[in-house]
Amino acid sequence: MTGLNLKVTCEALRHHLSAFVDGELAGGDMLRVAEHLAVCRECAREADAIRELGDELREAASRLAPAELAGLADGVVSRARAEEAQSLRAILSRAIEDWHWAVVGLGSIAATSATLLFVSMLLTFGPAPPSPESLAALMNNLRRPAGTVILMATPLGHDQEATLMLLDNGDTDAEGSGLGTLPPEFTTQTDRDLVEALTDVVTNKGQLVNLSAMQPDARRYAEWLMDEISRIKSSPARMPGLKVHLVGLVTTTGVTAKGL
Amino acid sequence: MAVETFVKPSRVLTWPDAASADWALVQQCASGDEDACTRLVTDHQRMVYQLGLHLLGDPQEAADLSQEVFLRIFRTLAQFRGQSTLRTWIYRIVVNQASNRQRWWRRRRRAQQVALDDHTAAHGELPESRSYAMPDQVLQQREIAGRVWQALDQLPFDQRAVIVLREIDGLSYEEIATSLGVAVGTVKSRLARARGTLRAALRTT
């Protein structure tokens, strides 16, 4: 409270009487109000009335605590403990509930990761089937025909009979087929050698080189190799020491034969 | 013969002492020390009950309120930062809880209110009316107390809380302001209004 004017009216001063009775005015203001009350009987009566009201209230106030308060501490403490336990149980229960979904989520993530890893490894390290139009597929086809080549031939000599023979192309399981195998001395590797030579010429670090971009000598050599391969593939089967009657290609779906 | 007397100065409990004692007690309670919790209740239960009784005017309500207040204290112990004294903090909780309960109680009482004649017809005379056997002085004191309680009950809750905290519990304006969460100026004006209303009510009864 700011300083009270000594000349204030009783009515203005009475707004501060309540705080004066409570001793809540600043020191200087307390003195000024006290001086006023010493000379103003009406304001002094008002201050006394405020004090009496306080006395009546204190007189009427209960100073006794009921018997129920005797067990209050134990009751409250045990109830607080129960609430805390309940709260802990609820927290635990919620946590377990959350963990359940967390485990499901983690399981799903693990399964997805394992699947992705497996597919990635399969794509990275697994066999990659070449495209039918790729150079590798072309070379592979030239090296290994898509089937089993069989021959009906008669070895040259006296009293030899025509026999169905199996041309070994590297993939055939001749033992399981029940057919005879072409003797090694009659096997020619000429076409394979040519194909491999052509592969070396037309590829550079795994990339197919355009014939028009080759050096003239290399180009001529590649063209000669291709001509030779075509000639061998299209020429009738001629094998030294054998009189070939029939050459056939057995595929998984059927048999094609060519009569000689 | 000169007699030398040695006077051992008594230790005065200062504000920091009280604050640190409160803080230590609260910390012990927060750490789950049941003895400390029991001590907190027994140290303050009388204060809490009486304030509840003076604010609500009903012993049973005050007893229930006391239990609620201490449970509330234990639930919110972590919020006590020692910025006020433990006593003031508890006063604040009591006033808030009493205010909530009083609103509910008033609504309920209005809904269940019956005329005095109807009540007397149904249940007989009120117990107070048989107090003729008491000595005159006791009877007069009870009469005055009854009038004071009635007048107090008619006050708005804000004014009743201020005058009870000041006159009965003896709190300073600053402590009342902290307990009610209002400014000191508001306490001063509410208290002046409450005194005026109460005096007028007591003059008419």
XYZ file of C-alpha atoms in Angstrom, chain A residues 1 15-25 45-46 49-51 53-66 68-77 79-81 83-84, chain B residues 34 37-38 41-42 45-46 49-50 53-54 59-60 63 66-67 70-71 74-75 141 144-145 147-149 152 163 166-169 171-174 184 188 191-192 194-196 198-199 202:
92
model
C 0.000 0.000 0.000
C -11.043 0.431 3.177
C -7.720 -0.173 4.877
C -9.033 -0.959 8.338
C -9.251 -4.669 7.617
C -5.583 -4.814 6.607
C -4.689 -2.621 9.609
C -6.382 -5.019 12.040
C -4.508 -7.902 10.403
C -1.192 -6.019 10.661
C -0.766 -6.200 6.875
C -0.162 -2.492 6.217
C -15.303 1.168 16.894
C -15.182 -0.149 13.358
C -15.941 -4.713 15.399
C -13.565 -6.353 12.942
C -11.531 -7.776 15.825
C -15.815 -10.754 14.398
C -12.502 -12.581 14.312
C -12.919 -13.576 17.965
C -16.410 -14.915 17.272
C -15.187 -16.922 14.326
C -12.335 -18.417 16.340
C -14.745 -19.129 19.194
C -17.159 -20.907 16.871
C -14.385 -22.786 15.095
C -14.014 -26.424 15.922
C -10.778 -27.257 17.638
C -11.571 -30.907 18.121
C -10.619 -33.595 15.697
C -13.134 -36.409 15.368
C -12.257 -40.939 12.529
C -8.972 -39.053 12.108
C -7.228 -41.597 14.359
C -7.077 -44.169 11.572
C -6.756 -41.672 8.749
C -2.983 -41.993 8.302
C -3.005 -45.793 8.047
C -6.005 -45.771 5.719
C -4.586 -43.155 3.412
C -1.115 -44.704 3.273
C -4.815 -46.825 -0.106
C -2.031 -44.814 -1.715
C 0.139 -47.953 -1.769
C -3.200 -47.220 -5.978
C 0.500 -47.210 -6.742
C 5.814 -45.319 4.558
C 4.019 -40.779 4.657
C 2.357 -41.587 7.966
C -0.566 -37.293 7.443
C -0.478 -37.191 11.249
C -4.508 -34.148 9.420
C -5.946 -31.889 12.096
C -9.816 -31.637 8.672
C -10.549 -28.360 10.427
C -14.941 -28.503 8.201
C -14.888 -24.723 8.197
C -18.036 -33.206 9.767
C -18.554 -36.238 7.542
C -13.493 -36.403 7.055
C -9.289 -35.136 4.438
C -8.816 -38.557 2.919
C -3.956 -36.709 1.447
C -4.410 -39.095 -1.460
C 0.639 -38.452 -2.419
C -0.367 -38.557 -6.072
C -22.256 -20.098 23.048
C -23.717 -17.787 18.702
C -21.636 -20.492 17.060
C -25.354 -18.131 13.891
C -21.703 -17.712 12.872
C -21.734 -21.017 11.005
C -20.354 -18.303 7.093
C -11.826 -15.329 6.015
C -7.142 -15.540 7.924
C -9.211 -15.599 11.101
C -9.189 -19.278 12.035
C -5.971 -20.600 10.504
C -2.386 -17.249 7.560
C -0.756 -14.050 6.338
C -2.112 -12.321 3.242
C 0.800 -13.650 1.230
C -2.325 -10.278 -2.423
C -7.219 -7.914 0.763
C -11.341 -10.237 3.015
C -12.768 -6.743 3.465
C -16.251 -11.015 3.507
C -16.006 -9.188 6.830
C -18.574 -6.649 5.765
C -20.510 -11.457 7.655
C -21.032 -8.575 10.073
C -24.736 -11.501 12.084
